[in-house]
Coordinates of C-alpha atoms and ligand atoms in Angstrom, one line a residue:
M128 CA -27.2 60.1 65.3
G129 CA -26.2 58.8 62.0
L130 CA -28.5 57.8 59.2
G131 CA -27.8 54.1 59.9
D132 CA -28.8 54.6 63.6
L133 CA -31.8 56.4 62.4
Y134 CA -32.9 53.6 60.1
R135 CA -32.3 51.1 62.8
E136 CA -34.6 53.0 65.3
V137 CA -37.3 53.2 62.8
L138 CA -37.1 49.4 62.1
L139 CA -37.0 48.5 65.9
G140 CA -39.9 50.8 66.4
H141 CA -42.0 48.9 63.9
Y142 CA -40.7 45.5 65.2
R143 CA -41.7 46.3 68.8
A144 CA -45.1 47.8 68.0
P145 CA -46.0 46.4 64.6
R146 CA -48.9 48.0 63.0
N147 CA -51.9 46.0 61.6
R148 CA -50.9 42.7 62.9
G149 CA -53.6 40.1 62.6
R150 CA -56.0 38.6 60.1
I151 CA -58.9 40.0 58.2
E152 CA -61.9 37.8 58.3
A153 CA -63.6 37.8 54.9
A154 CA -60.5 39.4 53.3
S155 CA -60.7 40.0 49.6
F156 CA -57.3 38.4 49.2
S157 CA -54.7 36.6 51.3
A158 CA -51.3 35.0 50.5
S159 CA -48.6 33.3 52.3
D160 CA -45.0 32.7 51.5
E161 CA -41.7 31.8 53.2
N162 CA -38.2 32.9 53.0
P163 CA -36.3 29.9 51.8
L164 CA -33.1 30.9 53.4
C165 CA -34.5 30.7 57.0
G166 CA -37.9 29.1 56.8
D167 CA -39.6 32.2 58.3
E168 CA -43.2 32.9 57.1
V169 CA -45.4 35.9 56.2
S170 CA -49.2 35.9 55.6
V171 CA -50.9 39.0 54.2
F172 CA -54.6 39.6 54.3
G173 CA -56.2 42.5 52.3
R174 CA -59.6 44.0 51.9
V175 CA -60.4 45.8 48.6
E176 CA -63.1 48.4 47.9
G177 CA -63.6 49.2 44.3
D178 CA -60.0 49.5 43.0
L179 CA -58.6 50.6 46.5
V180 CA -56.7 48.6 49.0
A181 CA -58.8 49.6 52.1
E182 CA -57.0 47.5 54.6
V183 CA -54.1 45.3 54.9
K184 CA -53.0 43.1 57.9
F185 CA -50.3 40.5 58.4
E186 CA -49.0 37.7 60.4
A187 CA -45.3 36.9 60.5
R188 CA -42.8 34.7 62.1
G189 CA -39.5 36.5 61.2
C190 CA -36.7 38.7 62.1
V191 CA -36.6 42.5 62.9
I192 CA -36.3 43.4 59.3
C193 CA -39.1 41.1 58.1
V194 CA -41.6 42.2 60.8
A195 CA -40.7 45.8 60.5
S196 CA -41.0 45.6 56.7
A197 CA -44.4 44.0 57.0
S198 CA -45.7 46.6 59.5
M199 CA -44.6 49.4 57.1
M200 CA -46.1 47.6 54.1
T201 CA -49.5 47.6 55.7
E202 CA -49.5 51.3 56.3
A203 CA -47.9 52.1 52.9
A204 CA -50.4 50.0 50.9
R205 CA -53.5 51.3 52.6
G206 CA -55.5 53.7 50.5
K207 CA -53.5 52.9 47.3
T208 CA -55.0 51.6 44.1
L209 CA -54.2 48.0 43.2
G210 CA -51.8 49.3 40.4
E211 CA -50.2 51.8 42.9
A212 CA -49.7 49.0 45.4
R213 CA -48.0 46.9 42.8
A214 CA -45.7 49.8 41.9
L215 CA -44.8 50.2 45.5
V216 CA -43.7 46.7 45.8
A217 CA -41.4 47.2 42.7
A218 CA -40.0 50.4 44.2
V219 CA -39.1 48.6 47.6
E220 CA -37.6 45.7 45.6
G221 CA -35.4 48.3 43.9
L222 CA -34.7 50.2 47.1
V223 CA -33.2 47.1 48.9
E224 CA -30.8 46.7 45.9
G225 CA -29.8 50.3 46.1
K226 CA -31.8 51.5 43.2
G227 CA -34.4 54.5 43.6
D228 CA -35.9 56.3 46.4
V229 CA -39.2 56.1 48.6
E230 CA -40.6 58.4 51.1
G231 CA -41.1 58.3 54.9
D232 CA -40.4 55.2 57.2
L233 CA -39.9 53.0 54.1
A234 CA -36.6 54.8 53.5
A235 CA -35.2 52.8 56.4
L236 CA -35.3 49.7 54.3
S237 CA -32.6 51.2 52.1
G238 CA -30.2 50.3 54.9
V239 CA -30.8 46.6 53.9
K240 CA -28.8 47.0 50.7
D241 CA -25.6 46.7 52.7
Y242 CA -26.6 43.2 53.8
P243 CA -27.2 41.3 50.6
G244 CA -28.1 38.2 52.6
R245 CA -31.0 40.0 54.2
T246 CA -32.8 41.5 51.3
R247 CA -35.3 38.6 51.1
C248 CA -36.2 39.4 54.8
A249 CA -37.2 42.9 53.7
T250 CA -38.9 42.0 50.4
L251 CA -40.9 38.9 51.6
P252 CA -43.9 40.9 53.0
W253 CA -44.1 42.9 49.9
T254 CA -43.9 40.0 47.3
T255 CA -46.5 38.3 49.4
L256 CA -48.7 41.3 49.0
A257 CA -48.1 41.3 45.3
K258 CA -48.9 37.6 45.1
G259 CA -52.3 38.2 46.9
I260 CA -53.2 41.1 44.6
E261 CA -52.2 39.1 41.4
E262 CA -54.4 36.3 42.6
Y263 CA -57.2 38.7 43.4
A264 CA -57.0 40.5 40.0
R265 CA -57.1 37.3 38.3
R266 CA -60.2 36.1 40.0
R267 CA -61.8 39.4 39.4
Q268 CA -61.1 39.3 35.7
D269 CA -62.5 35.7 35.4
K270 CA -65.8 36.6 37.1
P271 CA -68.4 38.5 35.0
R272 CA -69.1 41.8 36.7
R273 CA -72.6 42.5 38.0
G274 CA -74.9 43.7 35.3
E275 CA -72.4 42.4 32.5
I276 CA -74.2 40.1 30.0
H277 CA -72.4 36.8 30.1
Q278 CA -72.0 35.6 26.5
P279 CA -71.5 31.9 26.6
R280 CA -69.1 30.6 23.9
A281 CA -70.6 28.7 21.1
E282 CA -70.6 25.0 21.5
P283 CA -68.0 23.2 19.2
W284 CA -70.7 21.9 17.0
E285 CA -72.1 25.5 16.5
E286 CA -68.8 27.0 15.6
G287 CA -68.5 28.2 12.0
R288 CA -72.2 28.6 11.5
Ligands
FES590 FE1 -35.9 34.9 58.4 FE2 -35.1 37.5 58.3 S1 -33.9 35.9 59.0 S2 -37.1 36.5 57.5

């Protein structure tokens, strides 16, 4: 069995039995996006504990590459810090363009580099995850943490006193 066959088997395995398909009620973040080339859609739901991605689930209407990539994404992102998860997204984006390496089942996505018209199928679940994480991080930054003293800004007429 050649490497291409092996990669195809890995992708089909995830497509036929996707891991972590579904929604997370009370998710810390969720995001949806579509592939403009075909109209397929992916939604990603995540639960964050501290700085860790504790759980990720997805819903998708898409091709084998897209659903398999989403399934692999949920497994790879779980247990990562938010920063590590973002780095993984960048690594997969590079991989499908023929740059860099990743470990485990994810390596099967490297076969997509030979089909440039399909790279978006593979990256869609990952960029949707990144979108959810960005929005979550922004919300968290805006919210004063518990125990933090909120210092209101001076009113305009008080400035310069
Ligand atoms: Fe639509 Fe792949 S053809 S996501």
